[in-house]
PDB file of C-alpha atoms in Angstrom:
ATOM      1  CA  MET D   1     153.453 119.251  12.713  1.00  0.00           C
ATOM      2  CA  LEU D   2     155.588 121.128  15.212  1.00  0.00           C
ATOM      3  CA  GLN D   3     154.045 124.477  16.138  1.00  0.00           C
ATOM      4  CA  ALA D   4     156.068 127.232  17.813  1.00  0.00           C
ATOM      5  CA  VAL D   5     154.353 129.097  20.667  1.00  0.00           C
ATOM      6  CA  LEU D   6     156.435 132.202  21.043  1.00  0.00           C
ATOM      7  CA  ASN D   7     155.399 134.029  24.219  1.00  0.00           C
ATOM      8  CA  GLY D   8     152.061 133.147  25.816  1.00  0.00           C
ATOM      9  CA  SER D   9     151.063 134.958  28.996  1.00  0.00           C
ATOM     10  CA  ARG D  10     154.537 135.185  30.490  1.00  0.00           C
ATOM     11  CA  PRO D  11     155.624 138.544  31.950  1.00  0.00           C
ATOM     12  CA  GLU D  12     158.337 140.490  30.172  1.00  0.00           C
ATOM     13  CA  ASP D  13     160.973 139.588  32.753  1.00  0.00           C
ATOM     14  CA  ALA D  14     160.348 135.831  32.549  1.00  0.00           C
ATOM     15  CA  HIS D  15     163.286 135.403  30.147  1.00  0.00           C
ATOM     16  CA  PRO D  16     165.760 137.863  28.585  1.00  0.00           C
ATOM     17  CA  ALA D  17     164.816 136.716  25.081  1.00  0.00           C
ATOM     18  CA  LEU D  18     161.027 136.523  25.553  1.00  0.00           C
ATOM     19  CA  PRO D  19     159.430 138.246  22.523  1.00  0.00           C
ATOM     20  CA  VAL D  20     156.877 140.834  23.610  1.00  0.00           C
ATOM     21  CA  LEU D  21     156.953 143.618  21.030  1.00  0.00           C
ATOM     22  CA  ALA D  22     155.514 142.898  17.592  1.00  0.00           C
ATOM     23  CA  ARG D  23     158.919 143.204  15.938  1.00  0.00           C
ATOM     24  CA  HIS D  24     160.389 140.671  18.370  1.00  0.00           C
ATOM     25  CA  LEU D  25     157.576 138.212  17.658  1.00  0.00           C
ATOM     26  CA  ALA D  26     158.289 138.653  13.946  1.00  0.00           C
ATOM     27  CA  ARG D  27     162.003 138.082  14.556  1.00  0.00           C
ATOM     28  CA  ASP D  28     161.347 134.833  16.390  1.00  0.00           C
ATOM     29  CA  ALA D  29     158.793 133.707  13.829  1.00  0.00           C
ATOM     30  CA  ARG D  30     161.399 134.190  11.089  1.00  0.00           C
ATOM     31  CA  ALA D  31     163.970 132.213  13.093  1.00  0.00           C
ATOM     32  CA  VAL D  32     161.711 129.202  13.680  1.00  0.00           C
ATOM     33  CA  ALA D  33     160.389 129.299  10.100  1.00  0.00           C
ATOM     34  CA  ARG D  34     163.963 128.858   8.891  1.00  0.00           C
ATOM     35  CA  LEU D  35     164.030 125.630  10.915  1.00  0.00           C
ATOM     36  CA  GLY D  36     160.965 124.307   9.102  1.00  0.00           C
ATOM     37  CA  VAL D  37     158.181 125.416  11.444  1.00  0.00           C
ATOM     38  CA  ASN D  38     155.043 126.344   9.501  1.00  0.00           C
ATOM     39  CA  SER D  39     152.741 127.426  12.328  1.00  0.00           C
ATOM     40  CA  VAL D  40     153.235 129.956  15.126  1.00  0.00           C
ATOM     41  CA  HIS D  41     150.972 130.974  17.996  1.00  0.00           C
ATOM     42  CA  VAL D  42     151.421 134.351  19.668  1.00  0.00           C
ATOM     43  CA  HIS D  43     149.855 136.541  22.343  1.00  0.00           C
ATOM     44  CA  PRO D  44     150.014 140.139  21.040  1.00  0.00           C
ATOM     45  CA  ARG D  45     150.748 142.867  23.604  1.00  0.00           C
ATOM     46  CA  ASP D  46     149.878 146.536  23.984  1.00  0.00           C
ATOM     47  CA  PRO D  47     152.573 149.234  24.477  1.00  0.00           C
ATOM     48  CA  LEU D  48     152.629 148.469  28.217  1.00  0.00           C
ATOM     49  CA  GLY D  49     153.346 144.792  27.575  1.00  0.00           C
ATOM     50  CA  HIS D  50     149.860 143.586  28.522  1.00  0.00           C
ATOM     51  CA  GLU D  51     148.158 140.845  26.518  1.00  0.00           C
ATOM     52  CA  THR D  52     145.484 142.229  24.231  1.00  0.00           C
ATOM     53  CA  ILE D  53     142.941 141.227  21.620  1.00  0.00           C
ATOM     54  CA  ASP D  54     142.605 144.829  20.419  1.00  0.00           C
ATOM     55  CA  PRO D  55     142.536 144.799  16.596  1.00  0.00           C
ATOM     56  CA  VAL D  56     145.197 147.526  16.365  1.00  0.00           C
ATOM     57  CA  HIS D  57     147.818 145.521  18.242  1.00  0.00           C
ATOM     58  CA  VAL D  58     146.749 142.141  16.889  1.00  0.00           C
ATOM     59  CA  GLY D  59     146.918 143.493  13.349  1.00  0.00           C
ATOM     60  CA  ASP D  60     150.351 145.038  13.870  1.00  0.00           C
ATOM     61  CA  ALA D  61     151.806 141.807  15.268  1.00  0.00           C
ATOM     62  CA  VAL D  62     150.287 139.542  12.637  1.00  0.00           C
ATOM     63  CA  ALA D  63     151.260 141.809   9.725  1.00  0.00           C
ATOM     64  CA  LEU D  64     154.888 142.016  10.876  1.00  0.00           C
ATOM     65  CA  ILE D  65     155.070 138.246  11.350  1.00  0.00           C
ATOM     66  CA  ARG D  66     153.572 137.694   7.909  1.00  0.00           C
ATOM     67  CA  GLN D  67     156.166 140.017   6.422  1.00  0.00           C
ATOM     68  CA  GLU D  68     159.077 138.244   8.115  1.00  0.00           C
ATOM     69  CA  ALA D  69     157.752 134.677   7.804  1.00  0.00           C
ATOM     70  CA  PRO D  70     155.588 134.502   4.674  1.00  0.00           C
ATOM     71  CA  GLY D  71     153.570 131.326   4.320  1.00  0.00           C
ATOM     72  CA  VAL D  72     153.597 130.507   8.034  1.00  0.00           C
ATOM     73  CA  GLU D  73     150.228 129.993   9.706  1.00  0.00           C
ATOM     74  CA  ILE D  74     149.728 132.695  12.359  1.00  0.00           C
ATOM     75  CA  GLY D  75     147.501 132.067  15.344  1.00  0.00           C
ATOM     76  CA  VAL D  76     146.483 134.305  18.241  1.00  0.00           C
ATOM     77  CA  THR D  77     144.597 133.784  21.478  1.00  0.00           C
ATOM     78  CA  THR D  78     141.066 134.761  22.518  1.00  0.00           C
ATOM     79  CA  GLY D  79     141.647 133.943  26.203  1.00  0.00           C
ATOM     80  CA  ARG D  80     139.009 134.940  28.738  1.00  0.00           C
ATOM     81  CA  TRP D  81     141.703 136.241  31.086  1.00  0.00           C
ATOM     82  CA  ILE D  82     142.423 138.996  28.537  1.00  0.00           C
ATOM     83  CA  GLN D  83     138.787 139.997  27.987  1.00  0.00           C
ATOM     84  CA  PRO D  84     136.267 138.406  30.389  1.00  0.00           C
ATOM     85  CA  ASP D  85     133.196 139.661  28.492  1.00  0.00           C
ATOM     86  CA  PRO D  86     132.364 137.127  25.734  1.00  0.00           C
ATOM     87  CA  ASN D  87     130.465 139.761  23.759  1.00  0.00           C
ATOM     88  CA  LEU D  88     133.549 141.955  23.606  1.00  0.00           C
ATOM     89  CA  ARG D  89     135.653 138.960  22.584  1.00  0.00           C
ATOM     90  CA  ILE D  90     133.204 138.307  19.763  1.00  0.00           C
ATOM     91  CA  GLU D  91     133.393 141.950  18.650  1.00  0.00           C
ATOM     92  CA  ALA D  92     137.189 141.803  18.623  1.00  0.00           C
ATOM     93  CA  VAL D  93     137.252 138.605  16.561  1.00  0.00           C
ATOM     94  CA  LEU D  94     134.787 140.037  14.056  1.00  0.00           C
ATOM     95  CA  SER D  95     136.968 143.120  13.687  1.00  0.00           C
ATOM     96  CA  TRP D  96     140.015 140.961  12.964  1.00  0.00           C
ATOM     97  CA  GLY D  97     138.346 139.974   9.716  1.00  0.00           C
ATOM     98  CA  ARG D  98     138.914 143.511   8.398  1.00  0.00           C
ATOM     99  CA  LEU D  99     142.650 143.635   9.128  1.00  0.00           C
ATOM    100  CA  GLY D 100     143.943 142.606   5.702  1.00  0.00           C
ATOM    101  CA  LEU D 101     147.533 141.385   6.084  1.00  0.00           C
ATOM    102  CA  GLY D 102     147.054 141.668   9.838  1.00  0.00           C
ATOM    103  CA  LYS D 103     144.186 139.169   9.895  1.00  0.00           C
ATOM    104  CA  PRO D 104     145.151 136.032  11.838  1.00  0.00           C
ATOM    105  CA  ASP D 105     144.885 132.699  10.089  1.00  0.00           C
ATOM    106  CA  VAL D 106     143.587 130.983  13.211  1.00  0.00           C
ATOM    107  CA  CYS D 107     142.622 131.789  16.783  1.00  0.00           C
ATOM    108  CA  SER D 108     142.578 129.580  19.831  1.00  0.00           C
ATOM    109  CA  VAL D 109     139.276 129.256  21.706  1.00  0.00           C
ATOM    110  CA  ASN D 110     139.064 127.397  25.018  1.00  0.00           C
ATOM    111  CA  VAL D 111     136.118 125.044  25.344  1.00  0.00           C
ATOM    112  CA  HIS D 112     135.715 125.702  29.071  1.00  0.00           C
ATOM    113  CA  GLU D 113     135.220 129.457  28.613  1.00  0.00           C
ATOM    114  CA  LYS D 114     131.766 131.018  28.523  1.00  0.00           C
ATOM    115  CA  GLY D 115     130.718 131.957  25.010  1.00  0.00           C
ATOM    116  CA  TRP D 116     133.204 129.662  23.259  1.00  0.00           C
ATOM    117  CA  VAL D 117     130.666 128.467  20.663  1.00  0.00           C
ATOM    118  CA  GLU D 118     129.756 132.043  19.741  1.00  0.00           C
ATOM    119  CA  VAL D 119     133.423 133.080  19.517  1.00  0.00           C
ATOM    120  CA  CYS D 120     134.034 130.153  17.152  1.00  0.00           C
ATOM    121  CA  ARG D 121     131.049 131.187  15.068  1.00  0.00           C
ATOM    122  CA  ALA D 122     132.357 134.752  14.851  1.00  0.00           C
ATOM    123  CA  ALA D 123     135.780 133.549  13.719  1.00  0.00           C
ATOM    124  CA  ALA D 124     134.294 131.309  11.050  1.00  0.00           C
ATOM    125  CA  SER D 125     132.093 134.139   9.761  1.00  0.00           C
ATOM    126  CA  VAL D 126     135.180 136.225   8.910  1.00  0.00           C
ATOM    127  CA  GLY D 127     137.273 133.356   7.550  1.00  0.00           C
ATOM    128  CA  ILE D 128     139.481 132.744  10.585  1.00  0.00           C
ATOM    129  CA  GLY D 129     140.182 129.142  11.522  1.00  0.00           C
ATOM    130  CA  VAL D 130     139.821 127.854  15.069  1.00  0.00           C
ATOM    131  CA  GLU D 131     142.080 125.891  17.395  1.00  0.00           C
ATOM    132  CA  LEU D 132     139.912 124.439  20.167  1.00  0.00           C
ATOM    133  CA  GLY D 133     141.624 124.380  23.549  1.00  0.00           C
ATOM    134  CA  VAL D 134     140.707 121.314  25.613  1.00  0.00           C
ATOM    135  CA  TRP D 135     142.312 121.431  29.059  1.00  0.00           C
ATOM    136  CA  THR D 136     140.655 118.449  30.777  1.00  0.00           C
ATOM    137  CA  SER D 137     138.854 115.223  29.985  1.00  0.00           C
ATOM    138  CA  GLY D 138     135.676 117.047  31.061  1.00  0.00           C
ATOM    139  CA  ASP D 139     136.310 119.644  28.346  1.00  0.00           C
ATOM    140  CA  ALA D 140     136.746 116.780  25.896  1.00  0.00           C
ATOM    141  CA  VAL D 141     133.315 115.422  26.809  1.00  0.00           C
ATOM    142  CA  THR D 142     131.821 118.909  26.357  1.00  0.00           C
ATOM    143  CA  LEU D 143     133.322 119.120  22.882  1.00  0.00           C
ATOM    144  CA  ARG D 144     132.068 115.678  21.897  1.00  0.00           C
ATOM    145  CA  GLN D 145     128.556 116.599  23.035  1.00  0.00           C
ATOM    146  CA  SER D 146     128.609 119.974  21.261  1.00  0.00           C
ATOM    147  CA  GLY D 147     130.342 118.820  18.091  1.00  0.00           C
ATOM    148  CA  VAL D 148     133.324 120.358  16.331  1.00  0.00           C
ATOM    149  CA  PRO D 149     132.420 123.852  15.053  1.00  0.00           C
ATOM    150  CA  PRO D 150     132.906 124.846  11.399  1.00  0.00           C
ATOM    151  CA  MET D 151     136.355 126.181  10.463  1.00  0.00           C
ATOM    152  CA  THR D 152     138.055 124.189  13.234  1.00  0.00           C
ATOM    153  CA  VAL D 153     141.568 123.352  12.029  1.00  0.00           C
ATOM    154  CA  ARG D 154     142.715 121.354  15.075  1.00  0.00           C
ATOM    155  CA  VAL D 155     141.995 120.510  18.675  1.00  0.00           C
ATOM    156  CA  LEU D 156     144.615 121.459  21.259  1.00  0.00           C
ATOM    157  CA  ALA D 157     144.793 118.710  23.880  1.00  0.00           C
ATOM    158  CA  GLU D 158     146.460 120.742  26.620  1.00  0.00           C
ATOM    159  CA  SER D 159     147.872 118.771  29.528  1.00  0.00           C
ATOM    160  CA  THR D 160     148.603 121.909  31.508  1.00  0.00           C
ATOM    161  CA  VAL D 161     146.659 121.498  34.741  1.00  0.00           C
ATOM    162  CA  VAL D 162     149.637 119.661  36.250  1.00  0.00           C
ATOM    163  CA  SER D 163     153.333 120.007  35.458  1.00  0.00           C
ATOM    164  CA  ASP D 164     154.709 116.882  37.133  1.00  0.00           C
ATOM    165  CA  PRO D 165     156.243 114.919  34.220  1.00  0.00           C
ATOM    166  CA  GLU D 166     154.553 111.558  34.843  1.00  0.00           C
ATOM    167  CA  THR D 167     151.216 113.061  35.833  1.00  0.00           C
ATOM    168  CA  ALA D 168     151.254 115.382  32.809  1.00  0.00           C
ATOM    169  CA  VAL D 169     151.667 112.458  30.411  1.00  0.00           C
ATOM    170  CA  ALA D 170     148.941 110.487  32.176  1.00  0.00           C
ATOM    171  CA  GLU D 171     146.603 113.489  31.920  1.00  0.00           C
ATOM    172  CA  ALA D 172     147.482 113.816  28.222  1.00  0.00           C
ATOM    173  CA  VAL D 173     146.460 110.202  27.683  1.00  0.00           C
ATOM    174  CA  ARG D 174     143.158 110.777  29.506  1.00  0.00           C
ATOM    175  CA  ILE D 175     142.327 113.850  27.424  1.00  0.00           C
ATOM    176  CA  VAL D 176     143.118 112.165  24.115  1.00  0.00           C
ATOM    177  CA  ARG D 177     141.039 109.108  25.041  1.00  0.00           C
ATOM    178  CA  ALA D 178     138.134 111.295  26.110  1.00  0.00           C
ATOM    179  CA  LEU D 179     138.264 113.150  22.782  1.00  0.00           C
ATOM    180  CA  GLY D 180     137.746 109.933  20.842  1.00  0.00           C
ATOM    181  CA  GLN D 181     137.705 110.067  17.058  1.00  0.00           C
ATOM    182  CA  LEU D 182     137.631 113.589  15.676  1.00  0.00           C
ATOM    183  CA  PRO D 183     137.315 114.946  12.119  1.00  0.00           C
ATOM    184  CA  VAL D 184     140.308 117.269  12.692  1.00  0.00           C
ATOM    185  CA  PRO D 185     143.901 116.718  13.892  1.00  0.00           C
ATOM    186  CA  VAL D 186     144.825 116.799  17.573  1.00  0.00           C
ATOM    187  CA  LEU D 187     147.820 118.813  18.781  1.00  0.00           C
ATOM    188  CA  LEU D 188     149.061 117.563  22.142  1.00  0.00           C
ATOM    189  CA  HIS D 189     151.268 119.551  24.517  1.00  0.00           C
ATOM    190  CA  GLY D 190     152.203 120.156  28.155  1.00  0.00           C
ATOM    191  CA  GLU D 191     153.760 122.982  30.144  1.00  0.00           C
ATOM    192  CA  GLU D 192     156.797 123.588  32.359  1.00  0.00           C
ATOM    193  CA  ASP D 193     158.152 120.292  33.765  1.00  0.00           C
ATOM    194  CA  GLY D 194     155.538 118.423  31.755  1.00  0.00           C
ATOM    195  CA  ALA D 195     156.321 120.092  28.428  1.00  0.00           C
ATOM    196  CA  TRP D 196     159.122 117.850  27.216  1.00  0.00           C
ATOM    197  CA  PRO D 197     157.654 114.525  28.436  1.00  0.00           C
ATOM    198  CA  VAL D 198     154.317 115.293  26.751  1.00  0.00           C
ATOM    199  CA  LEU D 199     156.092 116.401  23.570  1.00  0.00           C
ATOM    200  CA  GLU D 200     158.029 113.118  23.490  1.00  0.00           C
ATOM    201  CA  TYR D 201     154.805 111.193  24.055  1.00  0.00           C
ATOM    202  CA  ALA D 202     153.148 113.074  21.191  1.00  0.00           C
ATOM    203  CA  LEU D 203     156.062 112.241  18.913  1.00  0.00           C
ATOM    204  CA  ARG D 204     155.824 108.566  19.849  1.00  0.00           C
ATOM    205  CA  MET D 205     152.105 108.587  19.092  1.00  0.00           C
ATOM    206  CA  GLY D 206     152.638 110.418  15.789  1.00  0.00           C
ATOM    207  CA  VAL D 207     150.409 113.394  16.630  1.00  0.00           C
ATOM    208  CA  ASP D 208     151.058 117.109  16.249  1.00  0.00           C
ATOM    209  CA  THR D 209     152.734 118.962  19.089  1.00  0.00           C
ATOM    210  CA  ARG D 210     154.273 122.322  19.932  1.00  0.00           C
ATOM    211  CA  ILE D 211     157.123 124.003  21.790  1.00  0.00           C
ATOM    212  CA  GLY D 212     158.207 127.513  22.673  1.00  0.00           C
ATOM    213  CA  PHE D 213     158.499 130.005  25.499  1.00  0.00           C
ATOM    214  CA  GLU D 214     154.750 129.877  26.176  1.00  0.00           C
ATOM    215  CA  ASP D 215     155.146 126.301  27.394  1.00  0.00           C
ATOM    216  CA  VAL D 216     158.672 126.046  28.763  1.00  0.00           C
ATOM    217  CA  LEU D 217     161.832 128.115  29.239  1.00  0.00           C
ATOM    218  CA  VAL D 218     164.371 125.289  29.482  1.00  0.00           C
ATOM    219  CA  ARG D 219     165.761 122.701  27.115  1.00  0.00           C
ATOM    220  CA  PRO D 220     165.317 118.956  27.750  1.00  0.00           C
ATOM    221  CA  ASP D 221     168.716 118.935  29.503  1.00  0.00           C
ATOM    222  CA  GLY D 222     167.454 121.505  32.017  1.00  0.00           C
ATOM    223  CA  TRP D 223     169.550 124.399  30.721  1.00  0.00           C
ATOM    224  CA  LEU D 224     167.831 127.728  30.095  1.00  0.00           C
ATOM    225  CA  ALA D 225     167.034 128.023  26.380  1.00  0.00           C
ATOM    226  CA  THR D 226     168.624 130.901  24.481  1.00  0.00           C
ATOM    227  CA  GLY D 227     165.482 131.527  22.429  1.00  0.00           C
ATOM    228  CA  ASN D 228     162.447 130.006  20.762  1.00  0.00           C
ATOM    229  CA  ASP D 229     164.647 128.738  17.964  1.00  0.00           C
ATOM    230  CA  ASP D 230     166.794 126.909  20.533  1.00  0.00           C
ATOM    231  CA  LEU D 231     163.699 125.130  21.862  1.00  0.00           C
ATOM    232  CA  VAL D 232     162.604 124.202  18.343  1.00  0.00           C
ATOM    233  CA  ARG D 233     166.061 122.794  17.530  1.00  0.00           C
ATOM    234  CA  ALA D 234     165.919 120.706  20.696  1.00  0.00           C
ATOM    235  CA  ALA D 235     162.484 119.381  19.762  1.00  0.00           C
ATOM    236  CA  LEU D 236     163.571 118.531  16.223  1.00  0.00           C
ATOM    237  CA  ALA D 237     166.576 116.655  17.606  1.00  0.00           C
ATOM    238  CA  ILE D 238     164.409 114.288  19.664  1.00  0.00           C
ATOM    239  CA  ARG D 239     164.202 110.811  18.224  1.00  0.00           C
ATOM    240  CA  VAL D 240     161.648 108.437  19.702  1.00  0.00           C
TER     241      VAL D 240
END
């Protein structure tokens, strides 16, 4: 599977085509869906462009994406940097379950963040799947000791601590080895200078991966990408 990560935490001025508004996320989701992508991950924003887990803005973004890209899995973040209080994150996730067409299919939960088990439990209780973010081999050990929570759809092995191409791939290998055998798929990815090398490694290993403006702004040839669909086309063109 190739997932498209459309915006992440990047500021509005990071790229002229970065989708921030809900309608722009929906536009990009439609564009990558036409290329065969069946899963998108987005960071909804409030009217000021700030990341948010507020049900109003999450619901608006997800509903518009669902309208423009029917059948595509829609994931959102629960990042601690957006809401540091785990109890408030849990409340937000529980409220997402009442959003109807605006209810996310999955949410990402980082294993290193306080309250991650409870956030996963809240998501499962309202029928939202979980992507577990594992940033280091230490996180991988934590997950193995805790066990994979119910409703987990995949584990995100995120080689994002370093962006040096060779180091990023080596870190990816360490994380995957530390994870061991899991009952769910692993999606492996890097960021910035490490994004394309880790993606190529994932393709060689036959595991899921992702691409989009959240992870990188340039194509493999170093040129600035024109949009998320440009990055997806570049990824689909890679043969390993």
